[in-house]
C-alpha cells in the first residue's frame, strides 16, 4: 500500500524536496542522507563520527535549514559546563527574585560539535534530555519542546583532547554514522558548487513543524509483522551471545531498531516493514551500542563488521 490522497502526495513531494536539499549540500552521500532522514522521522538522535572537514557539521546545518524547527549549536570544549547548555537562574536586584535564563537545549535540533571534547560530567548531563525529552534544573523538571533531537559530531576515539563517550551515552543515540571521504567525482562537484557561495546559504525550508510531527506519527503506525519482529529480535539476541562481544545490545536498542525500520519503510512509501528495512538499519543502529571483548575502545569499523556478520547468520523470514 502507498500514500494516495492529495494531501499525502503533497507531503511525499516535500519529503523528496528535503532529501534533495541535503543531497545538494552533501554530495555523493545518498546513504548518509537517507539515514539522517530515518533518524529525523523516527525521532531519534544521531552521532556522526569522522575526521575533521568531511561535512559533519554542514549536514546538521543543512537539515536544520530545511525543516521549520528551532536550531541551536554548542561547540563542546573541556571547560563546558552543564549550565552552559541547560541554562541557569540570574538574580534580578530590581525585582528581588531569580529569573531562569534558558540555555540552548531548549530547542528542536541541538547540534553538539565535537561532543567527545566535553567533560564526562557535561556528557552525562545530557542523558535525561536525550532519553526522556526533559531536563531537571535546580530541582525543577522542565519539558523540552517536541520534536527534540541531538545531532552530535565527534572525532574518532583516540584523538588528542577527547573523552570517550560512555556506553550509557552511546545507547541514547538512535544511530551512528560515518561520513568518510567523498569519491573523486563528488569532490569535484563540491569544488565547483562553492565557487561563489556555499550551497547551504541557498537552502529553503521545505517541511513545517506540524508536517514533521505528522510524519513521526505516521512512522509509529507502520505495520511490523510478527515474523519480521522475531527476525529483529533474533539479530539483537545474537549480539548478546557472540564471543567477539563483551556487551550486547540492550532492549532500548531493540526498540530503536524497530522504530528505525519503520522510518525506512515510511521513506520508501510503504506502510509495512520488510526484512530489508531491518537489515539496512541494523549496522548504524546497533554497532555503537556494542562493546568488543578484545578492546574497550574497538574501532567503529570493527564493530560494524561484527554486526554485518551477525545479520548474515540469521535466517531471513519469508
PDB file of C-alpha atoms in Angstrom:
ATOM      1  CA  UNK A   1       0.000   0.000   0.000  1.00  0.00           C
ATOM      2  CA  UNK A   2       1.268   3.507  -0.826  1.00  0.00           C
ATOM      3  CA  UNK A   3       0.191   7.025   0.007  1.00  0.00           C
ATOM      4  CA  UNK A   4      -2.591   8.107  -2.343  1.00  0.00           C
ATOM      5  CA  UNK A   5      -4.587  11.144  -1.182  1.00  0.00           C
ATOM      6  CA  UNK A   6      -3.783  14.614  -2.477  1.00  0.00           C
ATOM      7  CA  UNK A   7      -2.515  15.703   0.940  1.00  0.00           C
ATOM      8  CA  UNK A   8      -0.300  12.639   1.199  1.00  0.00           C
ATOM      9  CA  UNK A   9       1.033  13.203  -2.319  1.00  0.00           C
ATOM     10  CA  UNK A  10       1.971  16.769  -1.364  1.00  0.00           C
ATOM     11  CA  UNK A  11       3.678  15.546   1.796  1.00  0.00           C
ATOM     12  CA  UNK A  12       5.589  12.926  -0.165  1.00  0.00           C
ATOM     13  CA  UNK A  13       6.787  15.623  -2.587  1.00  0.00           C
ATOM     14  CA  UNK A  14       8.034  17.688   0.351  1.00  0.00           C
ATOM     15  CA  UNK A  15       9.954  14.712   1.715  1.00  0.00           C
ATOM     16  CA  UNK A  16      11.597  14.316  -1.700  1.00  0.00           C
ATOM     17  CA  UNK A  17      12.463  18.033  -1.645  1.00  0.00           C
ATOM     18  CA  UNK A  18      14.000  17.569   1.801  1.00  0.00           C
ATOM     19  CA  UNK A  19      16.135  14.719   0.523  1.00  0.00           C
ATOM     20  CA  UNK A  20      17.209  16.794  -2.487  1.00  0.00           C
ATOM     21  CA  UNK A  21      18.113  19.703  -0.202  1.00  0.00           C
ATOM     22  CA  UNK A  22      20.533  17.566   1.783  1.00  0.00           C
ATOM     23  CA  UNK A  23      21.979  15.882  -1.302  1.00  0.00           C
ATOM     24  CA  UNK A  24      22.654  19.279  -2.874  1.00  0.00           C
ATOM     25  CA  UNK A  25      24.905  20.169   0.054  1.00  0.00           C
ATOM     26  CA  UNK A  26      26.389  16.764   0.907  1.00  0.00           C
ATOM     27  CA  UNK A  27      27.455  15.397  -2.474  1.00  0.00           C
ATOM     28  CA  UNK A  28      27.764  11.668  -3.148  1.00  0.00           C
ATOM     29  CA  UNK A  29      26.407  10.612   0.259  1.00  0.00           C
ATOM     30  CA  UNK A  30      22.863   9.466  -0.505  1.00  0.00           C
ATOM     31  CA  UNK A  31      23.054   6.624   2.046  1.00  0.00           C
ATOM     32  CA  UNK A  32      24.131   9.026   4.791  1.00  0.00           C
ATOM     33  CA  UNK A  33      21.286  11.398   3.869  1.00  0.00           C
ATOM     34  CA  UNK A  34      18.822   8.505   3.957  1.00  0.00           C
ATOM     35  CA  UNK A  35      19.924   7.530   7.463  1.00  0.00           C
ATOM     36  CA  UNK A  36      19.740  11.110   8.757  1.00  0.00           C
ATOM     37  CA  UNK A  37      16.177  11.331   7.461  1.00  0.00           C
ATOM     38  CA  UNK A  38      15.475   7.974   9.101  1.00  0.00           C
ATOM     39  CA  UNK A  39      16.550   9.438  12.446  1.00  0.00           C
ATOM     40  CA  UNK A  40      14.536  12.612  11.877  1.00  0.00           C
ATOM     41  CA  UNK A  41      11.285  10.769  11.181  1.00  0.00           C
ATOM     42  CA  UNK A  42      11.935   8.175  13.876  1.00  0.00           C
ATOM     43  CA  UNK A  43      12.504  10.999  16.376  1.00  0.00           C
ATOM     44  CA  UNK A  44      15.975   9.817  17.373  1.00  0.00           C
ATOM     45  CA  UNK A  45      19.354  11.436  17.871  1.00  0.00           C
ATOM     46  CA  UNK A  46      22.360  10.989  15.584  1.00  0.00           C
ATOM     47  CA  UNK A  47      26.060  10.632  16.321  1.00  0.00           C
ATOM     48  CA  UNK A  48      28.325  11.430  13.359  1.00  0.00           C
ATOM     49  CA  UNK A  49      31.911  10.274  13.778  1.00  0.00           C
ATOM     50  CA  UNK A  50      34.706  11.065  11.362  1.00  0.00           C
ATOM     51  CA  UNK A  51      37.818  13.117  10.820  1.00  0.00           C
ATOM     52  CA  UNK A  52      37.501  16.935  10.591  1.00  0.00           C
ATOM     53  CA  UNK A  53      36.427  18.543   7.332  1.00  0.00           C
ATOM     54  CA  UNK A  54      34.226  15.862   5.747  1.00  0.00           C
ATOM     55  CA  UNK A  55      30.889  17.667   6.242  1.00  0.00           C
ATOM     56  CA  UNK A  56      29.555  16.514   9.628  1.00  0.00           C
ATOM     57  CA  UNK A  57      28.525  19.975  10.826  1.00  0.00           C
ATOM     58  CA  UNK A  58      27.379  21.022   7.345  1.00  0.00           C
ATOM     59  CA  UNK A  59      24.973  18.080   7.213  1.00  0.00           C
ATOM     60  CA  UNK A  60      23.436  19.048  10.555  1.00  0.00           C
ATOM     61  CA  UNK A  61      23.064  22.685   9.496  1.00  0.00           C
ATOM     62  CA  UNK A  62      21.504  21.665   6.172  1.00  0.00           C
ATOM     63  CA  UNK A  63      18.898  19.589   7.985  1.00  0.00           C
ATOM     64  CA  UNK A  64      18.086  22.462  10.331  1.00  0.00           C
ATOM     65  CA  UNK A  65      17.756  24.873   7.404  1.00  0.00           C
ATOM     66  CA  UNK A  66      15.397  22.531   5.549  1.00  0.00           C
ATOM     67  CA  UNK A  67      12.885  21.953   8.340  1.00  0.00           C
ATOM     68  CA  UNK A  68      10.892  24.637  10.158  1.00  0.00           C
ATOM     69  CA  UNK A  69      12.423  23.926  13.562  1.00  0.00           C
ATOM     70  CA  UNK A  70      14.323  25.860  16.198  1.00  0.00           C
ATOM     71  CA  UNK A  71      18.040  25.197  15.981  1.00  0.00           C
ATOM     72  CA  UNK A  72      20.886  25.753  18.418  1.00  0.00           C
ATOM     73  CA  UNK A  73      24.571  24.928  18.165  1.00  0.00           C
ATOM     74  CA  UNK A  74      27.032  24.274  21.001  1.00  0.00           C
ATOM     75  CA  UNK A  75      30.779  23.960  20.490  1.00  0.00           C
ATOM     76  CA  UNK A  76      31.934  21.425  23.077  1.00  0.00           C
ATOM     77  CA  UNK A  77      35.155  22.090  24.982  1.00  0.00           C
ATOM     78  CA  UNK A  78      36.660  20.577  28.147  1.00  0.00           C
ATOM     79  CA  UNK A  79      35.541  23.582  30.240  1.00  0.00           C
ATOM     80  CA  UNK A  80      31.921  23.454  29.021  1.00  0.00           C
ATOM     81  CA  UNK A  81      29.544  23.107  31.991  1.00  0.00           C
ATOM     82  CA  UNK A  82      26.028  21.608  32.089  1.00  0.00           C
ATOM     83  CA  UNK A  83      24.679  25.087  32.924  1.00  0.00           C
ATOM     84  CA  UNK A  84      26.127  26.372  29.652  1.00  0.00           C
ATOM     85  CA  UNK A  85      23.756  24.001  27.847  1.00  0.00           C
ATOM     86  CA  UNK A  86      20.737  23.933  30.159  1.00  0.00           C
ATOM     87  CA  UNK A  87      20.677  27.477  31.476  1.00  0.00           C
ATOM     88  CA  UNK A  88      20.719  28.967  34.969  1.00  0.00           C
ATOM     89  CA  UNK A  89      18.909  31.370  37.272  1.00  0.00           C
ATOM     90  CA  UNK A  90      20.010  35.009  37.396  1.00  0.00           C
ATOM     91  CA  UNK A  91      19.167  37.302  40.306  1.00  0.00           C
ATOM     92  CA  UNK A  92      17.234  40.417  39.360  1.00  0.00           C
ATOM     93  CA  UNK A  93      18.002  43.026  42.042  1.00  0.00           C
ATOM     94  CA  UNK A  94      15.171  45.326  40.939  1.00  0.00           C
ATOM     95  CA  UNK A  95      12.512  42.652  41.417  1.00  0.00           C
ATOM     96  CA  UNK A  96      14.358  40.816  44.166  1.00  0.00           C
ATOM     97  CA  UNK A  97      13.804  37.422  42.516  1.00  0.00           C
ATOM     98  CA  UNK A  98      15.730  34.894  40.478  1.00  0.00           C
ATOM     99  CA  UNK A  99      14.816  34.597  36.792  1.00  0.00           C
ATOM    100  CA  UNK A 100      15.641  31.490  34.792  1.00  0.00           C
ATOM    101  CA  UNK A 101      17.684  32.105  31.657  1.00  0.00           C
ATOM    102  CA  UNK A 102      17.198  29.137  29.347  1.00  0.00           C
ATOM    103  CA  UNK A 103      20.160  27.540  27.592  1.00  0.00           C
ATOM    104  CA  UNK A 104      20.495  26.234  24.036  1.00  0.00           C
ATOM    105  CA  UNK A 105      18.993  22.836  24.926  1.00  0.00           C
ATOM    106  CA  UNK A 106      15.537  24.431  24.737  1.00  0.00           C
ATOM    107  CA  UNK A 107      15.265  23.944  21.003  1.00  0.00           C
ATOM    108  CA  UNK A 108      14.190  21.299  18.475  1.00  0.00           C
ATOM    109  CA  UNK A 109      17.537  20.407  16.919  1.00  0.00           C
ATOM    110  CA  UNK A 110      20.607  20.709  19.119  1.00  0.00           C
ATOM    111  CA  UNK A 111      23.930  20.440  17.314  1.00  0.00           C
ATOM    112  CA  UNK A 112      26.754  19.418  19.630  1.00  0.00           C
ATOM    113  CA  UNK A 113      30.018  19.936  17.807  1.00  0.00           C
ATOM    114  CA  UNK A 114      32.797  17.571  18.908  1.00  0.00           C
ATOM    115  CA  UNK A 115      30.797  16.113  21.796  1.00  0.00           C
ATOM    116  CA  UNK A 116      33.721  13.968  22.919  1.00  0.00           C
ATOM    117  CA  UNK A 117      35.701  17.106  23.794  1.00  0.00           C
ATOM    118  CA  UNK A 118      33.164  17.842  26.541  1.00  0.00           C
ATOM    119  CA  UNK A 119      33.954  16.515  30.013  1.00  0.00           C
ATOM    120  CA  UNK A 120      32.241  13.325  31.253  1.00  0.00           C
ATOM    121  CA  UNK A 121      30.199  15.478  33.652  1.00  0.00           C
ATOM    122  CA  UNK A 122      28.713  17.501  30.798  1.00  0.00           C
ATOM    123  CA  UNK A 123      28.184  14.410  28.633  1.00  0.00           C
ATOM    124  CA  UNK A 124      26.260  12.683  31.430  1.00  0.00           C
ATOM    125  CA  UNK A 125      24.054  15.717  31.952  1.00  0.00           C
ATOM    126  CA  UNK A 126      22.541  15.107  28.509  1.00  0.00           C
ATOM    127  CA  UNK A 127      21.233  11.614  29.322  1.00  0.00           C
ATOM    128  CA  UNK A 128      17.839  12.705  30.671  1.00  0.00           C
ATOM    129  CA  UNK A 129      17.201  15.094  27.800  1.00  0.00           C
ATOM    130  CA  UNK A 130      18.014  12.527  25.111  1.00  0.00           C
ATOM    131  CA  UNK A 131      16.089   9.653  26.705  1.00  0.00           C
ATOM    132  CA  UNK A 132      13.038  11.408  28.135  1.00  0.00           C
ATOM    133  CA  UNK A 133      12.736  14.788  26.403  1.00  0.00           C
ATOM    134  CA  UNK A 134      13.063  16.659  29.685  1.00  0.00           C
ATOM    135  CA  UNK A 135      15.716  18.160  31.948  1.00  0.00           C
ATOM    136  CA  UNK A 136      15.959  18.708  35.686  1.00  0.00           C
ATOM    137  CA  UNK A 137      17.459  22.097  36.516  1.00  0.00           C
ATOM    138  CA  UNK A 138      17.934  23.265  40.077  1.00  0.00           C
ATOM    139  CA  UNK A 139      15.472  20.608  41.228  1.00  0.00           C
ATOM    140  CA  UNK A 140      12.764  21.655  38.779  1.00  0.00           C
ATOM    141  CA  UNK A 141      11.598  19.428  35.924  1.00  0.00           C
ATOM    142  CA  UNK A 142      11.331  21.225  32.581  1.00  0.00           C
ATOM    143  CA  UNK A 143       9.884  19.618  29.454  1.00  0.00           C
ATOM    144  CA  UNK A 144      11.594  20.063  26.096  1.00  0.00           C
ATOM    145  CA  UNK A 145       9.507  21.021  23.087  1.00  0.00           C
ATOM    146  CA  UNK A 146       8.765  18.191  20.663  1.00  0.00           C
ATOM    147  CA  UNK A 147      10.330  17.215  18.418  1.00  0.00           C
ATOM    148  CA  UNK A 148      13.706  17.221  20.142  1.00  0.00           C
ATOM    149  CA  UNK A 149      16.800  15.532  18.781  1.00  0.00           C
ATOM    150  CA  UNK A 150      20.522  15.853  19.199  1.00  0.00           C
ATOM    151  CA  UNK A 151      22.902  15.776  16.267  1.00  0.00           C
ATOM    152  CA  UNK A 152      26.351  15.288  17.733  1.00  0.00           C
ATOM    153  CA  UNK A 153      29.655  15.150  15.901  1.00  0.00           C
ATOM    154  CA  UNK A 154      32.825  13.631  17.260  1.00  0.00           C
ATOM    155  CA  UNK A 155      36.369  12.969  16.206  1.00  0.00           C
ATOM    156  CA  UNK A 156      37.452   9.318  16.125  1.00  0.00           C
ATOM    157  CA  UNK A 157      38.257   7.888  19.556  1.00  0.00           C
ATOM    158  CA  UNK A 158      41.894   8.409  20.471  1.00  0.00           C
ATOM    159  CA  UNK A 159      42.296  11.920  19.072  1.00  0.00           C
ATOM    160  CA  UNK A 160      44.108  14.326  21.370  1.00  0.00           C
ATOM    161  CA  UNK A 161      41.902  16.034  23.968  1.00  0.00           C
ATOM    162  CA  UNK A 162      38.864  13.749  23.690  1.00  0.00           C
ATOM    163  CA  UNK A 163      36.817  11.893  26.322  1.00  0.00           C
ATOM    164  CA  UNK A 164      35.301   8.619  25.032  1.00  0.00           C
ATOM    165  CA  UNK A 165      31.515   8.557  25.359  1.00  0.00           C
ATOM    166  CA  UNK A 166      30.327   6.002  27.963  1.00  0.00           C
ATOM    167  CA  UNK A 167      28.049   3.131  26.950  1.00  0.00           C
ATOM    168  CA  UNK A 168      25.041   4.785  28.605  1.00  0.00           C
ATOM    169  CA  UNK A 169      25.549   7.892  26.469  1.00  0.00           C
ATOM    170  CA  UNK A 170      26.058   5.977  23.226  1.00  0.00           C
ATOM    171  CA  UNK A 171      22.888   3.988  23.909  1.00  0.00           C
ATOM    172  CA  UNK A 172      20.852   7.219  23.738  1.00  0.00           C
ATOM    173  CA  UNK A 173      21.725   7.782  20.084  1.00  0.00           C
ATOM    174  CA  UNK A 174      19.375   6.150  17.604  1.00  0.00           C
ATOM    175  CA  UNK A 175      22.187   5.632  15.134  1.00  0.00           C
ATOM    176  CA  UNK A 176      25.818   6.409  14.447  1.00  0.00           C
ATOM    177  CA  UNK A 177      27.117   7.458  11.035  1.00  0.00           C
ATOM    178  CA  UNK A 178      30.490   7.905   9.418  1.00  0.00           C
ATOM    179  CA  UNK A 179      30.796  10.413   6.577  1.00  0.00           C
ATOM    180  CA  UNK A 180      34.072   9.166   5.015  1.00  0.00           C
ATOM    181  CA  UNK A 181      35.902  10.990   2.247  1.00  0.00           C
ATOM    182  CA  UNK A 182      33.953  11.741  -0.948  1.00  0.00           C
ATOM    183  CA  UNK A 183      34.761   9.953  -4.194  1.00  0.00           C
ATOM    184  CA  UNK A 184      36.701  11.976  -6.819  1.00  0.00           C
ATOM    185  CA  UNK A 185      33.587  12.855  -8.853  1.00  0.00           C
ATOM    186  CA  UNK A 186      31.709  14.121  -5.785  1.00  0.00           C
ATOM    187  CA  UNK A 187      34.736  16.083  -4.607  1.00  0.00           C
ATOM    188  CA  UNK A 188      34.900  17.813  -7.978  1.00  0.00           C
ATOM    189  CA  UNK A 189      31.222  18.752  -7.599  1.00  0.00           C
ATOM    190  CA  UNK A 190      31.966  20.125  -4.126  1.00  0.00           C
ATOM    191  CA  UNK A 191      34.727  22.330  -5.519  1.00  0.00           C
ATOM    192  CA  UNK A 192      32.590  23.847  -8.255  1.00  0.00           C
ATOM    193  CA  UNK A 193      29.452  24.171  -6.101  1.00  0.00           C
ATOM    194  CA  UNK A 194      31.229  26.636  -3.802  1.00  0.00           C
ATOM    195  CA  UNK A 195      32.949  28.925  -6.296  1.00  0.00           C
ATOM    196  CA  UNK A 196      30.731  31.919  -5.419  1.00  0.00           C
ATOM    197  CA  UNK A 197      28.764  30.892  -2.313  1.00  0.00           C
ATOM    198  CA  UNK A 198      28.150  27.850  -0.156  1.00  0.00           C
ATOM    199  CA  UNK A 199      25.023  25.920  -1.320  1.00  0.00           C
ATOM    200  CA  UNK A 200      23.936  25.805   2.326  1.00  0.00           C
ATOM    201  CA  UNK A 201      23.033  29.503   2.106  1.00  0.00           C
ATOM    202  CA  UNK A 202      20.577  28.839  -0.730  1.00  0.00           C
ATOM    203  CA  UNK A 203      18.523  26.209   1.093  1.00  0.00           C
ATOM    204  CA  UNK A 204      14.874  26.929   1.778  1.00  0.00           C
ATOM    205  CA  UNK A 205      12.552  25.389   4.349  1.00  0.00           C
ATOM    206  CA  UNK A 206      10.569  22.575   2.738  1.00  0.00           C
ATOM    207  CA  UNK A 207       8.907  20.889   5.735  1.00  0.00           C
ATOM    208  CA  UNK A 208       6.979  22.619   8.525  1.00  0.00           C
ATOM    209  CA  UNK A 209       6.995  21.756  12.222  1.00  0.00           C
ATOM    210  CA  UNK A 210       3.462  20.306  12.082  1.00  0.00           C
ATOM    211  CA  UNK A 211       4.254  18.270   8.964  1.00  0.00           C
ATOM    212  CA  UNK A 212       7.261  16.738  10.695  1.00  0.00           C
ATOM    213  CA  UNK A 213       5.158  15.820  13.735  1.00  0.00           C
ATOM    214  CA  UNK A 214       2.630  14.250  11.335  1.00  0.00           C
ATOM    215  CA  UNK A 215       5.402  12.233   9.659  1.00  0.00           C
ATOM    216  CA  UNK A 216       6.667  10.978  13.005  1.00  0.00           C
ATOM    217  CA  UNK A 217       3.162   9.837  13.954  1.00  0.00           C
ATOM    218  CA  UNK A 218       2.806   8.062  10.608  1.00  0.00           C
ATOM    219  CA  UNK A 219       6.067   6.217  11.233  1.00  0.00           C
ATOM    220  CA  UNK A 220       4.715   4.838  14.520  1.00  0.00           C
ATOM    221  CA  UNK A 221       1.717   3.363  12.669  1.00  0.00           C
ATOM    222  CA  UNK A 222       3.816   1.455  10.089  1.00  0.00           C
ATOM    223  CA  UNK A 223       2.922  -2.247  10.418  1.00  0.00           C
ATOM    224  CA  UNK A 224       5.573  -4.730  11.536  1.00  0.00           C
ATOM    225  CA  UNK A 225       4.583  -8.367  11.058  1.00  0.00           C
ATOM    226  CA  UNK A 226       5.380 -10.832  13.853  1.00  0.00           C
ATOM    227  CA  UNK A 227       7.892 -12.793  11.799  1.00  0.00           C
ATOM    228  CA  UNK A 228       9.767  -9.573  10.936  1.00  0.00           C
ATOM    229  CA  UNK A 229       9.802  -8.552  14.602  1.00  0.00           C
ATOM    230  CA  UNK A 230      11.071 -12.038  15.515  1.00  0.00           C
ATOM    231  CA  UNK A 231      13.821 -11.596  12.905  1.00  0.00           C
ATOM    232  CA  UNK A 232      14.794  -8.295  14.524  1.00  0.00           C
ATOM    233  CA  UNK A 233      14.856  -9.863  17.994  1.00  0.00           C
ATOM    234  CA  UNK A 234      16.986 -12.753  16.714  1.00  0.00           C
ATOM    235  CA  UNK A 235      19.599 -10.325  15.370  1.00  0.00           C
ATOM    236  CA  UNK A 236      19.704  -8.418  18.645  1.00  0.00           C
ATOM    237  CA  UNK A 237      19.864 -11.688  20.591  1.00  0.00           C
ATOM    238  CA  UNK A 238      22.949 -12.794  18.674  1.00  0.00           C
ATOM    239  CA  UNK A 239      24.816  -9.674  19.835  1.00  0.00           C
ATOM    240  CA  UNK A 240      24.353 -10.856  23.444  1.00  0.00           C
ATOM    241  CA  UNK A 241      25.866 -14.290  22.852  1.00  0.00           C
ATOM    242  CA  UNK A 242      28.582 -13.555  20.291  1.00  0.00           C
ATOM    243  CA  UNK A 243      32.016 -14.394  21.711  1.00  0.00           C
ATOM    244  CA  UNK A 244      33.549 -11.368  19.986  1.00  0.00           C
ATOM    245  CA  UNK A 245      31.427  -9.033  22.107  1.00  0.00           C
ATOM    246  CA  UNK A 246      31.610  -8.268  25.813  1.00  0.00           C
ATOM    247  CA  UNK A 247      28.427  -6.196  25.837  1.00  0.00           C
ATOM    248  CA  UNK A 248      25.488  -6.850  23.532  1.00  0.00           C
ATOM    249  CA  UNK A 249      22.559  -4.696  22.563  1.00  0.00           C
ATOM    250  CA  UNK A 250      20.046  -3.617  25.225  1.00  0.00           C
ATOM    251  CA  UNK A 251      16.231  -3.717  24.897  1.00  0.00           C
ATOM    252  CA  UNK A 252      16.452   0.033  24.184  1.00  0.00           C
ATOM    253  CA  UNK A 253      18.468  -0.910  21.111  1.00  0.00           C
ATOM    254  CA  UNK A 254      15.735  -3.348  20.039  1.00  0.00           C
ATOM    255  CA  UNK A 255      13.144  -0.594  20.321  1.00  0.00           C
ATOM    256  CA  UNK A 256      15.354   1.814  18.379  1.00  0.00           C
ATOM    257  CA  UNK A 257      15.943  -0.743  15.620  1.00  0.00           C
ATOM    258  CA  UNK A 258      12.196  -1.373  15.449  1.00  0.00           C
ATOM    259  CA  UNK A 259      11.470   2.363  15.064  1.00  0.00           C
ATOM    260  CA  UNK A 260      14.281   2.899  12.537  1.00  0.00           C
ATOM    261  CA  UNK A 261      12.963   0.053  10.362  1.00  0.00           C
ATOM    262  CA  UNK A 262       9.521   1.693  10.433  1.00  0.00           C
ATOM    263  CA  UNK A 263      11.054   5.024   9.394  1.00  0.00           C
ATOM    264  CA  UNK A 264      12.896   3.407   6.491  1.00  0.00           C
ATOM    265  CA  UNK A 265       9.643   1.824   5.302  1.00  0.00           C
ATOM    266  CA  UNK A 266       7.964   5.236   5.548  1.00  0.00           C
ATOM    267  CA  UNK A 267      10.718   6.857   3.482  1.00  0.00           C
ATOM    268  CA  UNK A 268      10.125   4.231   0.805  1.00  0.00           C
ATOM    269  CA  UNK A 269       6.392   4.972   0.786  1.00  0.00           C
ATOM    270  CA  UNK A 270       5.307   1.685   2.363  1.00  0.00           C
ATOM    271  CA  UNK A 271       3.001   1.074   5.304  1.00  0.00           C
ATOM    272  CA  UNK A 272       4.716  -2.177   6.298  1.00  0.00           C
ATOM    273  CA  UNK A 273       8.260  -3.156   7.241  1.00  0.00           C
ATOM    274  CA  UNK A 274      10.325  -5.610   5.213  1.00  0.00           C
ATOM    275  CA  UNK A 275      13.295  -7.660   6.475  1.00  0.00           C
ATOM    276  CA  UNK A 276      15.371  -5.467   4.143  1.00  0.00           C
ATOM    277  CA  UNK A 277      14.464  -2.453   6.283  1.00  0.00           C
ATOM    278  CA  UNK A 278      15.738  -4.214   9.398  1.00  0.00           C
ATOM    279  CA  UNK A 279      18.965  -5.124   7.592  1.00  0.00           C
ATOM    280  CA  UNK A 280      19.553  -1.531   6.434  1.00  0.00           C
ATOM    281  CA  UNK A 281      19.058  -0.179   9.944  1.00  0.00           C
ATOM    282  CA  UNK A 282      20.917  -2.909  11.838  1.00  0.00           C
ATOM    283  CA  UNK A 283      24.514  -1.724  11.473  1.00  0.00           C
ATOM    284  CA  UNK A 284      24.065   2.032  12.136  1.00  0.00           C
ATOM    285  CA  UNK A 285      21.607   1.365  14.988  1.00  0.00           C
ATOM    286  CA  UNK A 286      23.419  -1.482  16.751  1.00  0.00           C
ATOM    287  CA  UNK A 287      27.182  -1.144  16.201  1.00  0.00           C
ATOM    288  CA  UNK A 288      27.818   1.786  18.556  1.00  0.00           C
ATOM    289  CA  UNK A 289      25.923   0.041  21.379  1.00  0.00           C
ATOM    290  CA  UNK A 290      28.308  -2.918  21.438  1.00  0.00           C
ATOM    291  CA  UNK A 291      31.498  -3.419  23.395  1.00  0.00           C
ATOM    292  CA  UNK A 292      34.232  -5.598  21.944  1.00  0.00           C
ATOM    293  CA  UNK A 293      35.595  -8.451  24.064  1.00  0.00           C
ATOM    294  CA  UNK A 294      39.124  -7.649  22.915  1.00  0.00           C
ATOM    295  CA  UNK A 295      39.258  -3.887  23.305  1.00  0.00           C
ATOM    296  CA  UNK A 296      37.064  -1.482  25.247  1.00  0.00           C
ATOM    297  CA  UNK A 297      37.576   1.108  22.503  1.00  0.00           C
ATOM    298  CA  UNK A 298      37.428  -1.062  19.399  1.00  0.00           C
ATOM    299  CA  UNK A 299      37.057   0.901  16.184  1.00  0.00           C
ATOM    300  CA  UNK A 300      33.639   1.670  14.790  1.00  0.00           C
ATOM    301  CA  UNK A 301      34.553  -0.191  11.609  1.00  0.00           C
ATOM    302  CA  UNK A 302      35.375  -3.369  13.562  1.00  0.00           C
ATOM    303  CA  UNK A 303      32.034  -3.355  15.364  1.00  0.00           C
ATOM    304  CA  UNK A 304      30.203  -2.654  12.116  1.00  0.00           C
ATOM    305  CA  UNK A 305      31.813  -5.740  10.597  1.00  0.00           C
ATOM    306  CA  UNK A 306      30.632  -7.837  13.530  1.00  0.00           C
ATOM    307  CA  UNK A 307      27.043  -6.614  13.148  1.00  0.00           C
ATOM    308  CA  UNK A 308      27.110  -7.269   9.403  1.00  0.00           C
ATOM    309  CA  UNK A 309      28.379 -10.793  10.072  1.00  0.00           C
ATOM    310  CA  UNK A 310      25.655 -11.413  12.670  1.00  0.00           C
ATOM    311  CA  UNK A 311      22.957 -10.221  10.262  1.00  0.00           C
ATOM    312  CA  UNK A 312      24.267 -12.592   7.591  1.00  0.00           C
ATOM    313  CA  UNK A 313      23.942 -15.543  10.014  1.00  0.00           C
ATOM    314  CA  UNK A 314      20.265 -15.024  10.911  1.00  0.00           C
ATOM    315  CA  UNK A 315      17.692 -16.658   8.663  1.00  0.00           C
ATOM    316  CA  UNK A 316      15.587 -14.123   6.782  1.00  0.00           C
ATOM    317  CA  UNK A 317      11.818 -14.668   7.149  1.00  0.00           C
ATOM    318  CA  UNK A 318       9.856 -15.435   4.006  1.00  0.00           C
TER     319      UNK A 318
END
